[in-house]
């Protein structure tokens, strides 16, 4: 029986490792070669006088070239090939395919060429909206918003997230819509557009309050964020809004956030810095304040601090004033009558 046993030698402990990077480079080179040949074939096809479906065929070739360039990590070339494919699909009156190719172009180009990515995405959105395909249009609108956000253009990012929200609302997708509206609110805070941020969070809170119990629980935090933003924008308006939110949402009214709103509103109205500080510390002992909340609360406290400093300065100025009853005026006798002590005598 031992004659049937086969011994398999173990791999040596110092066997050379496979050079995976070399395989990856070879694979990328093959993909580029295939992409280049596809493009050459598409260009040759366009010079043909006898081919009837040359636009559709060229579009497919450019699309395949785009896939190969993408596999080779050549994102710029991939994006340009997808755009070419989309243009030929348009010539062939294949708008659905054109929109998909523009979408593919936007997806790869956002990593390397922001302006071209936005251009491709907008062309796809135009086609999708014309076809009533709002979900796809909304997805690409958020892609544009993300590109602007990554570049630091918060205003354009907000506008496109807002547009994505409106598209999703029109497509009856409220949950997805409010995800993008939340981005608008976050960016508005970052851009110091506190009134807009407050309006966004209030809109979201109102929506949550009209939904299921689980959603209603989210309203409390959103109303609190809205109140903070309104308070920074205008403390009187913010106080009124805070009271309105407390009356609207009983969960908020009975919560620690509700108590914070009442105490801060009272401190601001009385310009009482001590009351303000106590209210914040009491809340923070149980629920740690987020960096955003701390930043907004500090802005709300600024007018109270300024008033306190002004009062201190006024008090100091009064203490520095001389006692006018003890001042003696030294003037010539022929100007004002004075008595023997040198004081003005107006009797």
Short mmCIF file of C-alpha atoms in Angstrom, two decimals:
data_model
loop_
_atom_site.label_atom_id
_atom_site.label_comp_id
_atom_site.label_asym_id
_atom_site.label_seq_id
_atom_site.Cartn_x
_atom_site.Cartn_y
_atom_site.Cartn_z
CA UNK A 1 0.00 0.00 0.00
CA UNK A 2 2.90 2.27 0.60
CA UNK A 3 3.59 2.12 -3.12
CA UNK A 4 0.51 4.21 -3.73
CA UNK A 5 1.59 7.00 -1.43
CA UNK A 6 2.92 10.11 -3.10
CA UNK A 7 5.06 12.57 -1.22
CA UNK A 8 4.50 16.22 -2.16
CA UNK A 9 7.54 18.39 -1.42
CA UNK A 10 6.91 21.44 0.73
CA UNK A 11 7.53 24.87 -0.77
CA UNK A 12 10.93 26.18 0.26
CA UNK A 13 10.71 28.80 2.98
CA UNK A 14 12.63 31.31 0.91
CA UNK A 15 10.85 30.83 -2.41
CA UNK A 16 10.89 34.01 -4.52
CA UNK A 17 7.69 36.07 -4.30
CA UNK A 18 5.57 36.69 -7.34
CA UNK A 19 5.99 40.21 -8.72
CA UNK A 20 2.32 41.27 -8.80
CA UNK A 21 3.19 44.81 -9.83
CA UNK A 22 4.80 43.42 -12.96
CA UNK A 23 1.64 41.47 -13.81
CA UNK A 24 -0.44 44.61 -13.20
CA UNK A 25 1.77 46.64 -15.51
CA UNK A 26 1.55 43.99 -18.23
CA UNK A 27 -2.23 43.83 -17.85
CA UNK A 28 -2.49 47.62 -18.08
CA UNK A 29 -0.30 47.64 -21.19
CA UNK A 30 -2.51 45.03 -22.85
CA UNK A 31 -5.62 47.03 -21.95
CA UNK A 32 -4.14 50.19 -23.46
CA UNK A 33 -3.22 48.29 -26.61
CA UNK A 34 -6.78 46.99 -26.96
CA UNK A 35 -8.21 50.46 -26.33
CA UNK A 36 -5.94 52.01 -28.97
CA UNK A 37 -6.93 49.38 -31.52
CA UNK A 38 -10.63 49.97 -30.79
CA UNK A 39 -10.20 53.70 -31.38
CA UNK A 40 -8.29 53.08 -34.62
CA UNK A 41 -11.08 50.79 -35.79
CA UNK A 42 -13.71 53.40 -34.93
CA UNK A 43 -11.84 56.12 -36.84
CA UNK A 44 -11.44 53.84 -39.85
CA UNK A 45 -15.13 53.03 -39.68
CA UNK A 46 -16.08 56.68 -39.97
CA UNK A 47 -14.21 56.97 -43.27
CA UNK A 48 -16.26 54.16 -44.78
CA UNK A 49 -18.86 55.12 -47.39
CA UNK A 50 -20.69 51.83 -47.36
CA UNK A 51 -21.32 51.12 -43.68
CA UNK A 52 -24.93 51.86 -42.71
CA UNK A 53 -24.71 51.67 -38.89
CA UNK A 54 -21.30 53.25 -38.57
CA UNK A 55 -22.33 55.74 -35.85
CA UNK A 56 -23.70 52.99 -33.62
CA UNK A 57 -20.71 50.74 -34.31
CA UNK A 58 -18.23 53.56 -33.68
CA UNK A 59 -20.02 54.36 -30.43
CA UNK A 60 -19.69 50.77 -29.28
CA UNK A 61 -15.98 50.73 -30.17
CA UNK A 62 -15.32 53.95 -28.24
CA UNK A 63 -17.30 52.58 -25.31
CA UNK A 64 -15.18 49.41 -25.32
CA UNK A 65 -12.05 51.56 -25.54
CA UNK A 66 -13.25 53.47 -22.50
CA UNK A 67 -13.63 50.24 -20.56
CA UNK A 68 -10.09 49.19 -21.48
CA UNK A 69 -8.59 52.55 -20.54
CA UNK A 70 -10.47 52.38 -17.24
CA UNK A 71 -9.02 48.92 -16.57
CA UNK A 72 -5.56 50.36 -17.26
CA UNK A 73 -6.24 53.22 -14.78
CA UNK A 74 -5.94 55.77 -17.60
CA UNK A 75 -8.93 57.76 -16.38
CA UNK A 76 -8.47 60.80 -18.62
CA UNK A 77 -8.35 58.68 -21.77
CA UNK A 78 -11.23 56.57 -20.47
CA UNK A 79 -13.37 59.66 -19.93
CA UNK A 80 -12.60 61.08 -23.35
CA UNK A 81 -13.45 57.73 -24.98
CA UNK A 82 -16.78 57.58 -23.13
CA UNK A 83 -17.60 61.11 -24.27
CA UNK A 84 -16.82 60.13 -27.88
CA UNK A 85 -19.06 57.09 -27.50
CA UNK A 86 -21.88 59.26 -26.15
CA UNK A 87 -21.58 61.67 -29.07
CA UNK A 88 -21.80 58.85 -31.62
CA UNK A 89 -24.74 57.32 -29.75
CA UNK A 90 -26.47 60.71 -30.06
CA UNK A 91 -25.84 60.73 -33.81
CA UNK A 92 -27.37 57.25 -33.96
CA UNK A 93 -30.39 58.58 -32.01
CA UNK A 94 -29.68 56.18 -29.15
CA UNK A 95 -30.20 58.66 -26.32
CA UNK A 96 -30.37 56.14 -23.50
CA UNK A 97 -26.98 54.73 -24.45
CA UNK A 98 -25.63 58.25 -24.88
CA UNK A 99 -26.71 59.21 -21.38
CA UNK A 100 -25.07 56.10 -19.93
CA UNK A 101 -21.79 56.88 -21.69
CA UNK A 102 -21.85 60.50 -20.52
CA UNK A 103 -22.50 59.16 -17.02
CA UNK A 104 -19.54 56.77 -17.29
CA UNK A 105 -17.38 59.68 -18.46
CA UNK A 106 -18.40 61.84 -15.50
CA UNK A 107 -17.67 59.05 -13.04
CA UNK A 108 -14.07 58.52 -14.18
CA UNK A 109 -13.29 62.14 -14.99
CA UNK A 110 -14.26 63.46 -11.55
CA UNK A 111 -11.00 61.97 -10.30
CA UNK A 112 -8.80 63.79 -12.83
CA UNK A 113 -10.68 66.62 -14.59
CA UNK A 114 -13.42 68.34 -12.60
CA UNK A 115 -14.66 70.68 -15.35
CA UNK A 116 -14.95 67.88 -17.94
CA UNK A 117 -16.66 65.64 -15.38
CA UNK A 118 -19.26 68.34 -14.71
CA UNK A 119 -19.78 68.92 -18.43
CA UNK A 120 -20.35 65.20 -19.09
CA UNK A 121 -22.67 64.88 -16.11
CA UNK A 122 -24.80 67.84 -17.22
CA UNK A 123 -25.23 66.36 -20.68
CA UNK A 124 -26.36 63.07 -19.18
CA UNK A 125 -28.75 64.89 -16.81
CA UNK A 126 -30.32 66.74 -19.71
CA UNK A 127 -31.06 63.47 -21.51
CA UNK A 128 -32.32 61.69 -18.38
CA UNK A 129 -34.66 64.53 -17.45
CA UNK A 130 -36.04 64.57 -20.99
CA UNK A 131 -36.80 60.87 -20.60
CA UNK A 132 -38.34 61.32 -17.15
CA UNK A 133 -35.58 59.29 -15.51
CA UNK A 134 -35.27 61.51 -12.46
CA UNK A 135 -33.47 59.02 -10.24
CA UNK A 136 -30.49 58.89 -12.62
CA UNK A 137 -30.59 62.67 -13.03
CA UNK A 138 -30.55 63.14 -9.26
CA UNK A 139 -27.59 60.79 -8.84
CA UNK A 140 -25.52 62.74 -11.37
CA UNK A 141 -26.52 66.06 -9.83
CA UNK A 142 -25.07 64.86 -6.53
CA UNK A 143 -21.90 63.85 -8.41
CA UNK A 144 -21.59 67.44 -9.61
CA UNK A 145 -22.17 68.68 -6.06
CA UNK A 146 -19.47 66.35 -4.74
CA UNK A 147 -17.00 67.60 -7.35
CA UNK A 148 -17.66 71.22 -6.34
CA UNK A 149 -17.45 70.34 -2.64
CA UNK A 150 -14.11 68.59 -3.15
CA UNK A 151 -12.79 71.69 -4.94
CA UNK A 152 -13.86 73.96 -2.06
CA UNK A 153 -16.66 75.74 -3.97
CA UNK A 154 -19.27 75.51 -1.22
CA UNK A 155 -21.81 77.77 -2.93
CA UNK A 156 -21.95 75.67 -6.10
CA UNK A 157 -21.98 72.50 -4.01
CA UNK A 158 -24.99 73.79 -2.03
CA UNK A 159 -26.85 74.76 -5.20
CA UNK A 160 -26.37 71.32 -6.74
CA UNK A 161 -27.28 69.43 -3.57
CA UNK A 162 -30.40 71.62 -3.43
CA UNK A 163 -31.16 70.71 -7.05
CA UNK A 164 -30.68 67.02 -6.24
CA UNK A 165 -33.12 67.42 -3.35
CA UNK A 166 -35.73 68.98 -5.61
CA UNK A 167 -35.29 66.26 -8.26
CA UNK A 168 -35.77 63.53 -5.64
CA UNK A 169 -38.87 65.26 -4.25
CA UNK A 170 -40.32 65.40 -7.78
CA UNK A 171 -39.52 61.69 -8.13
CA UNK A 172 -41.31 60.94 -4.83
CA UNK A 173 -38.14 59.90 -2.99
CA UNK A 174 -38.37 62.00 0.20
CA UNK A 175 -35.85 59.97 2.22
CA UNK A 176 -33.14 60.33 -0.40
CA UNK A 177 -34.14 63.96 -0.95
CA UNK A 178 -33.60 64.87 2.69
CA UNK A 179 -30.18 63.23 2.64
CA UNK A 180 -29.11 65.83 0.08
CA UNK A 181 -30.94 68.63 1.91
CA UNK A 182 -28.93 67.75 5.01
CA UNK A 183 -25.76 68.35 2.96
CA UNK A 184 -27.10 71.80 2.06
CA UNK A 185 -27.55 72.60 5.74
CA UNK A 186 -24.09 71.34 6.70
CA UNK A 187 -22.44 73.40 3.97
CA UNK A 188 -24.51 76.48 4.86
CA UNK A 189 -23.17 76.32 8.43
CA UNK A 190 -19.65 75.91 7.10
CA UNK A 191 -20.16 78.93 4.83
CA UNK A 192 -21.59 80.99 7.73
CA UNK A 193 -24.99 81.24 6.00
CA UNK A 194 -26.83 80.74 9.26
CA UNK A 195 -30.29 81.86 8.20
CA UNK A 196 -30.24 79.41 5.28
CA UNK A 197 -28.92 76.63 7.52
CA UNK A 198 -31.68 77.28 10.03
CA UNK A 199 -34.34 77.13 7.30
CA UNK A 200 -32.93 73.84 5.99
CA UNK A 201 -32.85 72.13 9.39
CA UNK A 202 -36.32 73.45 10.23
CA UNK A 203 -37.69 72.05 6.96
CA UNK A 204 -36.14 68.67 7.73
CA UNK A 205 -37.47 68.70 11.30
CA UNK A 206 -40.99 69.52 10.12
CA UNK A 207 -40.79 66.58 7.70
CA UNK A 208 -39.63 64.21 10.45
CA UNK A 209 -42.41 65.38 12.74
CA UNK A 210 -44.99 64.35 10.14
CA UNK A 211 -43.54 60.85 9.69
CA UNK A 212 -43.29 57.69 11.82
CA UNK A 213 -42.34 57.63 15.51
CA UNK A 214 -38.78 56.70 14.58
CA UNK A 215 -38.53 59.72 12.30
CA UNK A 216 -40.21 61.97 14.86
CA UNK A 217 -37.38 61.28 17.28
CA UNK A 218 -34.97 62.89 14.79
CA UNK A 219 -36.95 66.13 14.79
CA UNK A 220 -35.60 67.10 18.23
CA UNK A 221 -31.98 67.32 17.11
CA UNK A 222 -32.86 69.05 13.85
CA UNK A 223 -34.97 71.69 15.63
CA UNK A 224 -32.08 72.27 18.04
CA UNK A 225 -29.64 72.78 15.18
CA UNK A 226 -32.11 75.13 13.47
CA UNK A 227 -32.52 77.14 16.69
CA UNK A 228 -28.74 77.47 17.15
CA UNK A 229 -28.32 78.74 13.57
CA UNK A 230 -31.19 81.20 13.94
CA UNK A 231 -29.73 82.48 17.22
CA UNK A 232 -26.40 83.21 15.55
CA UNK A 233 -28.21 84.93 12.68
CA UNK A 234 -30.44 87.06 14.96
CA UNK A 235 -30.92 86.36 18.67
CA UNK A 236 -34.42 87.86 18.90
CA UNK A 237 -35.61 85.91 15.87
CA UNK A 238 -33.84 82.82 17.16
CA UNK A 239 -35.51 83.07 20.57
CA UNK A 240 -38.91 83.32 18.92
CA UNK A 241 -38.12 80.30 16.74
CA UNK A 242 -36.91 78.34 19.75
CA UNK A 243 -40.20 78.95 21.55
CA UNK A 244 -42.08 77.95 18.40
CA UNK A 245 -40.15 74.67 18.18
CA UNK A 246 -40.81 73.90 21.87
CA UNK A 247 -44.54 74.31 21.30
CA UNK A 248 -44.46 72.27 18.09
CA UNK A 249 -42.47 69.25 19.31
CA UNK A 250 -43.35 67.89 22.76
CA UNK A 251 -40.32 65.55 22.64
CA UNK A 252 -38.10 68.59 22.34
CA UNK A 253 -39.98 70.50 25.04
CA UNK A 254 -39.45 67.69 27.57
CA UNK A 255 -35.83 67.01 26.64
CA UNK A 256 -32.51 68.36 27.87
CA UNK A 257 -32.22 70.19 24.54
CA UNK A 258 -35.50 71.92 25.31
CA UNK A 259 -34.17 73.00 28.71
CA UNK A 260 -31.02 74.31 27.04
CA UNK A 261 -33.12 76.36 24.61
CA UNK A 262 -35.12 77.90 27.46
CA UNK A 263 -32.06 78.70 29.57
CA UNK A 264 -30.02 80.17 26.71
CA UNK A 265 -32.95 82.24 25.50
CA UNK A 266 -33.36 83.63 29.01
CA UNK A 267 -29.65 84.35 29.37
CA UNK A 268 -29.51 86.16 26.05
CA UNK A 269 -32.59 88.23 26.85
CA UNK A 270 -31.13 89.20 30.26
CA UNK A 271 -27.60 89.52 28.82
CA UNK A 272 -26.53 87.29 31.71
CA UNK A 273 -23.17 85.66 30.97
CA UNK A 274 -23.19 83.62 34.19
CA UNK A 275 -26.60 82.09 33.40
CA UNK A 276 -25.40 81.30 29.88
CA UNK A 277 -22.28 79.53 31.15
CA UNK A 278 -24.19 77.50 33.76
CA UNK A 279 -26.75 76.36 31.17
CA UNK A 280 -24.05 75.15 28.79
CA UNK A 281 -22.07 73.38 31.52
CA UNK A 282 -25.15 71.62 32.91
CA UNK A 283 -26.02 70.28 29.46
CA UNK A 284 -22.42 69.30 28.69
CA UNK A 285 -22.08 67.27 31.90
CA UNK A 286 -24.47 64.64 30.51
CA UNK A 287 -24.35 65.11 26.73
CA UNK A 288 -21.01 66.16 25.32
CA UNK A 289 -21.44 69.09 22.98
CA UNK A 290 -20.25 68.57 19.42
CA UNK A 291 -17.61 70.92 17.96
CA UNK A 292 -20.30 72.50 15.78
CA UNK A 293 -22.58 73.17 18.79
CA UNK A 294 -19.68 74.67 20.75
CA UNK A 295 -18.77 76.94 17.84
CA UNK A 296 -22.36 78.16 17.45
CA UNK A 297 -22.83 78.69 21.19
CA UNK A 298 -19.65 80.76 21.32
CA UNK A 299 -21.02 82.96 18.55
CA UNK A 300 -24.32 83.33 20.41
CA UNK A 301 -22.40 84.38 23.56
CA UNK A 302 -20.39 87.10 21.77
CA UNK A 303 -22.99 89.92 22.20
CA UNK A 304 -23.32 89.08 25.92
CA UNK A 305 -19.55 89.27 26.38
CA UNK A 306 -19.40 92.51 24.40
CA UNK A 307 -22.14 94.04 26.57
CA UNK A 308 -20.36 92.94 29.75
CA UNK A 309 -17.07 94.45 28.57
CA UNK A 310 -18.81 97.70 27.61
CA UNK A 311 -20.43 97.87 31.06
CA UNK A 312 -17.05 97.35 32.72
CA UNK A 313 -15.52 100.12 30.63
CA UNK A 314 -18.37 102.49 31.47
CA UNK A 315 -17.97 101.68 35.17
CA UNK A 316 -14.23 102.30 34.98
CA UNK A 317 -14.76 105.58 33.16
CA UNK A 318 -17.17 106.78 35.86
CA UNK A 319 -14.66 105.93 38.57
CA UNK A 320 -11.99 107.96 36.77
CA UNK A 321 -14.17 111.10 36.58
CA UNK A 322 -13.17 113.88 39.01
CA UNK A 323 -15.49 115.04 41.78
CA UNK A 324 -16.95 118.15 40.18
CA UNK A 325 -18.17 119.48 43.54
CA UNK A 326 -14.57 119.66 44.74
CA UNK A 327 -13.12 121.30 41.63
CA UNK A 328 -12.00 124.89 42.02
CA UNK A 329 -11.93 127.05 38.93
CA UNK A 330 -8.91 129.34 38.71
CA UNK A 331 -9.91 132.31 36.54
CA UNK A 332 -9.22 136.01 36.47
CA UNK A 333 -11.39 138.09 38.76
CA UNK A 334 -12.57 140.26 35.91
CA UNK A 335 -13.97 137.25 34.03
CA UNK A 336 -15.92 135.43 36.73
CA UNK A 337 -16.58 136.58 40.32
CA UNK A 338 -14.77 134.47 42.89
CA UNK A 339 -14.85 134.44 46.67
CA UNK A 340 -11.91 134.53 49.06
CA UNK A 341 -11.33 130.76 48.71
CA UNK A 342 -10.96 131.13 44.92
CA UNK A 343 -14.30 129.47 44.16
CA UNK A 344 -16.71 130.86 41.59
CA UNK A 345 -19.40 132.88 43.32
CA UNK A 346 -22.49 133.26 41.17
CA UNK A 347 -24.74 134.55 43.98
#
